Structure formats: C-alpha cells, structure tokens
Amino acid sequence: DCSQTSFWGATCGNAAAIMKYTGTESMSLTNPESIMSEADNLSIRFRTVEQAGVLLVSRHDRSQDKLEIVLEGGRVKISIYIGLAEKTFYVGQSLNDDMWHTLLYQRRGLKINALVDDDAPVVAEIMGNEAKMGYSEMHVGGIDVGSMVTSNAPGFRGSLQQLTFNGKKLFELANTGQLAIKHSVTAQVVEGNN
C-alpha cells in the first residue's frame, strides 16, 4: 500500500501527482449516474501551513447526502449527512505544520473509522436509518462558484496528493485524462515528490 507515500503503482514505483492549490482553485467531478454506496474508503495526503481549508466536499443531487472533509483549527473536521442523520467529528491535530499528512477514512453503513498518519483511529457512528450514501458531485481543494455544494471553510492553500476514493486514484486518473471532470482542474499539477 503506497497511500502514505509520494508514490503509486503495483510496486510503488511511480511518482504520484501533486496538486498545488492557492486557495482559489478546485477540481470538480460529476457522475451523471449518481453513486449509492454502503461502504466507502477514502485517503488523501495533504501539506499546508494554513489552519483551515476544503479538502473534499461531496453531495448527492437527489437527496441531502453530503460528505465534508475540511481543515479547521489545524485539525481535520469530518461532517457526514446521510438521509436525515448527521455526524461531525475531528481527527488529528497541528496538521498545518508544512509536513505531509495522510487522512484515511472508512465508512461501513453508519459506522465511520478515520485517522491521520499513525494516530489512533477515531470511531464514530451516525444515529440514523439510511446506510447507503449518495454521491453525484465531488469538489477537491475548493468549491466552484455557482455550485450547489456549500462549505464555510476557505479554499485549500497547499499541496494535495494521493486522493483515492473507493479504489479510484482520482488525481492520477485526472492527470492522464481518464476521468471526466466537470470544470478544468485549475490547480497546478506538479509531477514527482515536491
């Protein structure tokens, strides 16, 4: 597993793309066939000196389902809304130290397990009836003007790398043109380990 490194591939031999954000960019992905999922795995590496910023926000166009992962006060804040239920919790601390950090997020129905780097995992449970969550739109690093998605967090300022969602390496797919992107990726793509 290369998710906590600057490399990807079967033998971790390929340099992972690094997306540099200045606070005004975003990468927006849409799925015309909205996805309903009962189990999700997400990982992302980030590096910043800022205390706040959008890492990832998703929404579903046919329900109130939303996943918001942002930096707030140098910690990762995860807010999840499934059906009529919601849960917010924090993982990590002092993550605005200009070092690479890896967030691992795993949801199985209404149970969530999240951790940053080698910290102990935070386990959270959503008190609700809906176990499936819908995804039709995802914003990384910021939110496009005019989007139906909202967040109180500012745009991300720093570097993002190794974004994997349910087995798909989104930055690598976008970088090679294998992923449909709603708006152009305006973040600077830097190859290699910077």
mmCIF file of N, CA, C and O in Angstrom, residues 6 10 15 20 85 97 108 122-123 130 136 138 150 163 170 175:
data_model
loop_
_atom_site.group_PDB
_atom_site.id
_atom_site.type_symbol
_atom_site.label_atom_id
_atom_site.label_comp_id
_atom_site.label_asym_id
_atom_site.label_seq_id
_atom_site.Cartn_x
_atom_site.Cartn_y
_atom_site.Cartn_z
ATOM 1 N N SER A 6 4.754 9.149 -1.456
ATOM 2 C CA SER A 6 4.659 10.016 -2.634
ATOM 3 C C SER A 6 4.686 9.211 -3.931
ATOM 4 O O SER A 6 4.969 9.760 -4.991
ATOM 5 N N ALA A 10 1.832 -0.718 -8.638
ATOM 6 C CA ALA A 10 1.895 -2.057 -8.045
ATOM 7 C C ALA A 10 3.090 -2.223 -7.117
ATOM 8 O O ALA A 10 3.014 -2.895 -6.093
ATOM 9 N N ALA A 15 5.958 8.125 -9.421
ATOM 10 C CA ALA A 15 5.792 9.340 -8.621
ATOM 11 C C ALA A 15 4.344 9.808 -8.727
ATOM 12 O O ALA A 15 3.788 9.897 -9.822
ATOM 13 N N LYS A 20 -1.095 21.521 -6.483
ATOM 14 C CA LYS A 20 -0.805 22.701 -5.668
ATOM 15 C C LYS A 20 -1.988 23.661 -5.773
ATOM 16 O O LYS A 20 -2.402 24.016 -6.866
ATOM 17 N N ALA A 85 -29.929 12.045 9.072
ATOM 18 C CA ALA A 85 -28.955 11.980 10.172
ATOM 19 C C ALA A 85 -27.663 12.696 9.797
ATOM 20 O O ALA A 85 -27.310 12.791 8.626
ATOM 21 N N ASP A 97 1.534 22.124 9.747
ATOM 22 C CA ASP A 97 2.967 22.243 10.062
ATOM 23 C C ASP A 97 3.872 22.113 8.836
ATOM 24 O O ASP A 97 5.073 21.912 8.970
ATOM 25 N N ARG A 108 -18.611 2.138 6.824
ATOM 26 C CA ARG A 108 -19.346 0.899 6.604
ATOM 27 C C ARG A 108 -20.744 1.123 7.163
ATOM 28 O O ARG A 108 -20.953 1.097 8.381
ATOM 29 N N VAL A 122 -10.252 7.336 15.077
ATOM 30 C CA VAL A 122 -11.453 7.856 15.723
ATOM 31 C C VAL A 122 -12.614 7.085 15.111
ATOM 32 O O VAL A 122 -12.756 7.015 13.888
ATOM 33 N N VAL A 123 -13.428 6.485 15.963
ATOM 34 C CA VAL A 123 -14.577 5.723 15.509
ATOM 35 C C VAL A 123 -15.827 6.520 15.841
ATOM 36 O O VAL A 123 -15.992 6.987 16.968
ATOM 37 N N GLU A 130 -30.641 5.285 7.341
ATOM 38 C CA GLU A 130 -30.105 5.103 5.988
ATOM 39 C C GLU A 130 -28.651 4.666 6.056
ATOM 40 O O GLU A 130 -27.828 5.365 6.626
ATOM 41 N N SER A 136 -23.004 12.353 -6.255
ATOM 42 C CA SER A 136 -23.120 12.719 -7.662
ATOM 43 C C SER A 136 -22.137 13.814 -8.039
ATOM 44 O O SER A 136 -21.858 14.026 -9.211
ATOM 45 N N MET A 138 -18.375 15.905 -6.587
ATOM 46 C CA MET A 138 -17.296 15.958 -5.607
ATOM 47 C C MET A 138 -16.382 17.131 -5.945
ATOM 48 O O MET A 138 -16.036 17.334 -7.106
ATOM 49 N N THR A 150 -21.953 23.643 -0.587
ATOM 50 C CA THR A 150 -21.504 24.758 0.243
ATOM 51 C C THR A 150 -20.554 24.258 1.333
ATOM 52 O O THR A 150 -20.586 23.095 1.720
ATOM 53 N N LEU A 163 -5.152 11.180 -3.770
ATOM 54 C CA LEU A 163 -6.587 11.110 -3.470
ATOM 55 C C LEU A 163 -7.146 9.825 -4.066
ATOM 56 O O LEU A 163 -7.161 9.646 -5.281
ATOM 57 N N LEU A 170 -7.987 9.277 -8.002
ATOM 58 C CA LEU A 170 -8.604 10.363 -8.756
ATOM 59 C C LEU A 170 -7.594 11.338 -9.369
ATOM 60 O O LEU A 170 -7.769 11.760 -10.514
ATOM 61 N N ASN A 175 -5.086 13.310 -14.183
ATOM 62 C CA ASN A 175 -3.825 13.726 -14.803
ATOM 63 C C ASN A 175 -3.599 13.023 -16.141
ATOM 64 O O ASN A 175 -2.956 13.581 -17.032
#
